[in-house]
């Protein structure tokens, strides 16, 4: 990582937390839909060899969102799970190319990127709502929340992604 | 020994993940069991100030509406004041007062989670203590849970851990007020015996056996009711007077007799 990349990731970390807690946590679309766009950080984070650091940063990110929204450590638990599973998801979506040194997200096609993002969102939300509701009498409620909020998060993430994406040469 | 160290180095990512997940899982489970989330709450310096700044800016947009609400409340209170029957003696000593009222504002509201917490802009320095009651002009809001020097979090009545003593107005039949997480305008009153005559539209107020809220603070009206599974008590849906999505000005109540009541209750229990 270059020093420039440190700067970008720190800014992204702070801005995504602020956007999440000040804007998206207050949307309450249909009374309960609050997209969790902060997981874009995990999607955009460079593909480094140092996975331990990545897992730890993701834990901090989740914990910060938790402290702001009074949800104990539910965000932290689901974000850390997603951080651990990210290489597996990416390998599944992008194939063997992912292992190569010069692999970049911008070199892949749109369908692959959307699949990858959607998978990450669904896994994160599944862990999150299982911990939040925490009872198997409410399986239907969990499924309803996972599906509707995943969709909202995916749409919002794609919009944010296209807004802040690096222009292709 | 070498093999153990090798194993740890080889699986360090997995072990780190398990460690962090266990920590967060432990905190989460603990919050489901006990209602005090001491470690992570939004009543700290950083989050409090960020929410305060945000609230300072956004409160301008609803200024008219909030002023209207406050004026309506003033009107009602003045009506009560001018039509009050004069008593012979008025105690001047403030130590006769049972309740202290502290006015405050909400800087973060939440109503879409199963466990909702509200953050307010007064804290320990303003005389706020845990377990004080919080009300608005229309009805009850919740109970103070965590405090910091300048901020406090309120456990909303829209929280699965919340249990508030409530009764049907003008009777002494009381039950507990809980929330089933389904609708933020409706809470549930349980443990009312089936012999009690109730009707749709009856008013629900706070009960006398709570040392947090004064008696007869309005909560809501009965929306519908049915008997529970064991057929011996009612399960009542209560439509709240408060619009939980739009609250700004609140009052924190301190009961001066609370310690005395608790002390008495604990000695009675021990005997």
mmCIF file of C-alpha atoms in Angstrom, chain A residues 18 21-22 25-26 28 30-34 49-53 55-56 59 63-64 66-74 76-78 80-82 84 127-128 131-134 138 141 145, chain B residues 12-14 16-17 20-21 23-25 27-32 37-44 46-47 50-51 54 58 107-115 117-119 153 181-182 184:
data_model
loop_
_atom_site.group_PDB
_atom_site.id
_atom_site.type_symbol
_atom_site.label_atom_id
_atom_site.label_comp_id
_atom_site.label_asym_id
_atom_site.label_seq_id
_atom_site.Cartn_x
_atom_site.Cartn_y
_atom_site.Cartn_z
ATOM 1 C CA UNK A 18 -20.682 9.429 9.245
ATOM 2 C CA UNK A 21 -25.104 7.051 11.160
ATOM 3 C CA UNK A 22 -26.218 10.522 10.140
ATOM 4 C CA UNK A 25 -29.727 5.151 9.889
ATOM 5 C CA UNK A 26 -32.485 7.766 9.767
ATOM 6 C CA UNK A 28 -36.655 4.442 7.966
ATOM 7 C CA UNK A 30 -41.446 1.866 5.085
ATOM 8 C CA UNK A 31 -40.715 2.196 8.787
ATOM 9 C CA UNK A 32 -37.847 -0.275 8.960
ATOM 10 C CA UNK A 33 -35.613 -0.159 5.859
ATOM 11 C CA UNK A 34 -32.256 1.417 6.748
ATOM 12 C CA UNK A 49 -1.857 -10.034 1.645
ATOM 13 C CA UNK A 50 -2.273 -8.779 5.220
ATOM 14 C CA UNK A 51 -5.642 -10.284 5.999
ATOM 15 C CA UNK A 52 -5.285 -9.992 9.789
ATOM 16 C CA UNK A 53 -5.080 -6.207 9.550
ATOM 17 C CA UNK A 55 -10.162 -8.277 9.653
ATOM 18 C CA UNK A 56 -9.179 -6.025 12.542
ATOM 19 C CA UNK A 59 -14.041 -5.064 13.373
ATOM 20 C CA UNK A 63 -17.824 -1.347 16.387
ATOM 21 C CA UNK A 64 -17.913 2.371 15.550
ATOM 22 C CA UNK A 66 -22.477 -0.028 16.807
ATOM 23 C CA UNK A 67 -21.536 2.668 19.278
ATOM 24 C CA UNK A 68 -23.356 5.289 17.236
ATOM 25 C CA UNK A 69 -26.533 3.269 16.836
ATOM 26 C CA UNK A 70 -26.673 1.606 20.308
ATOM 27 C CA UNK A 71 -26.761 -1.909 18.879
ATOM 28 C CA UNK A 72 -24.106 -3.451 21.175
ATOM 29 C CA UNK A 73 -21.728 -5.377 18.885
ATOM 30 C CA UNK A 74 -24.043 -6.740 16.199
ATOM 31 C CA UNK A 76 -19.051 -5.664 14.539
ATOM 32 C CA UNK A 77 -19.884 -9.379 14.527
ATOM 33 C CA UNK A 78 -21.412 -9.328 11.060
ATOM 34 C CA UNK A 80 -15.903 -9.278 10.912
ATOM 35 C CA UNK A 81 -17.601 -12.365 9.453
ATOM 36 C CA UNK A 82 -17.830 -10.669 6.080
ATOM 37 C CA UNK A 84 -13.117 -13.180 6.974
ATOM 38 C CA UNK A 127 -25.580 -12.612 10.191
ATOM 39 C CA UNK A 128 -26.757 -9.184 11.331
ATOM 40 C CA UNK A 131 -28.076 -11.703 15.897
ATOM 41 C CA UNK A 132 -30.446 -8.751 16.133
ATOM 42 C CA UNK A 133 -33.703 -10.688 16.344
ATOM 43 C CA UNK A 134 -32.079 -13.712 17.986
ATOM 44 C CA UNK A 138 -39.226 -15.201 13.946
ATOM 45 C CA UNK A 141 -39.337 -11.829 9.993
ATOM 46 C CA UNK A 145 -35.752 -8.105 6.711
ATOM 47 C CA UNK B 12 -3.863 -16.752 12.471
ATOM 48 C CA UNK B 13 -6.603 -15.191 10.343
ATOM 49 C CA UNK B 14 -9.117 -17.778 11.355
ATOM 50 C CA UNK B 16 -8.355 -13.703 14.913
ATOM 51 C CA UNK B 17 -11.778 -13.961 13.305
ATOM 52 C CA UNK B 20 -13.271 -10.997 17.443
ATOM 53 C CA UNK B 21 -16.533 -12.735 16.630
ATOM 54 C CA UNK B 23 -16.074 -10.892 21.717
ATOM 55 C CA UNK B 24 -18.881 -9.233 19.777
ATOM 56 C CA UNK B 25 -21.172 -12.226 20.209
ATOM 57 C CA UNK B 27 -21.486 -8.496 24.195
ATOM 58 C CA UNK B 28 -24.591 -9.030 22.078
ATOM 59 C CA UNK B 29 -25.851 -11.996 24.110
ATOM 60 C CA UNK B 30 -25.157 -10.114 27.309
ATOM 61 C CA UNK B 31 -27.316 -7.235 26.100
ATOM 62 C CA UNK B 32 -30.143 -9.675 25.423
ATOM 63 C CA UNK B 37 -25.356 -2.046 27.894
ATOM 64 C CA UNK B 38 -22.531 -0.358 29.790
ATOM 65 C CA UNK B 39 -19.729 -0.667 27.271
ATOM 66 C CA UNK B 40 -20.974 0.567 23.943
ATOM 67 C CA UNK B 41 -23.591 3.270 24.013
ATOM 68 C CA UNK B 42 -24.033 6.563 22.229
ATOM 69 C CA UNK B 43 -23.854 8.630 25.451
ATOM 70 C CA UNK B 44 -20.150 9.315 25.117
ATOM 71 C CA UNK B 46 -17.542 11.617 20.546
ATOM 72 C CA UNK B 47 -20.938 10.334 19.438
ATOM 73 C CA UNK B 50 -21.532 14.524 16.540
ATOM 74 C CA UNK B 51 -25.248 13.946 17.117
ATOM 75 C CA UNK B 54 -26.289 17.289 13.514
ATOM 76 C CA UNK B 58 -31.552 19.809 11.440
ATOM 77 C CA UNK B 107 -30.389 14.457 19.597
ATOM 78 C CA UNK B 108 -30.800 10.923 18.233
ATOM 79 C CA UNK B 109 -34.063 9.042 17.851
ATOM 80 C CA UNK B 110 -34.499 5.459 16.715
ATOM 81 C CA UNK B 111 -37.620 3.327 16.229
ATOM 82 C CA UNK B 112 -36.869 0.720 13.571
ATOM 83 C CA UNK B 113 -34.761 -1.732 15.607
ATOM 84 C CA UNK B 114 -35.997 -4.343 18.120
ATOM 85 C CA UNK B 115 -34.038 -2.523 20.847
ATOM 86 C CA UNK B 117 -32.330 3.739 22.328
ATOM 87 C CA UNK B 118 -32.718 7.507 22.240
ATOM 88 C CA UNK B 119 -29.865 9.927 22.988
ATOM 89 C CA UNK B 153 -29.266 7.334 26.524
ATOM 90 C CA UNK B 181 -41.291 -5.041 17.681
ATOM 91 C CA UNK B 182 -43.965 -5.160 14.946
ATOM 92 C CA UNK B 184 -43.753 1.564 16.241
#
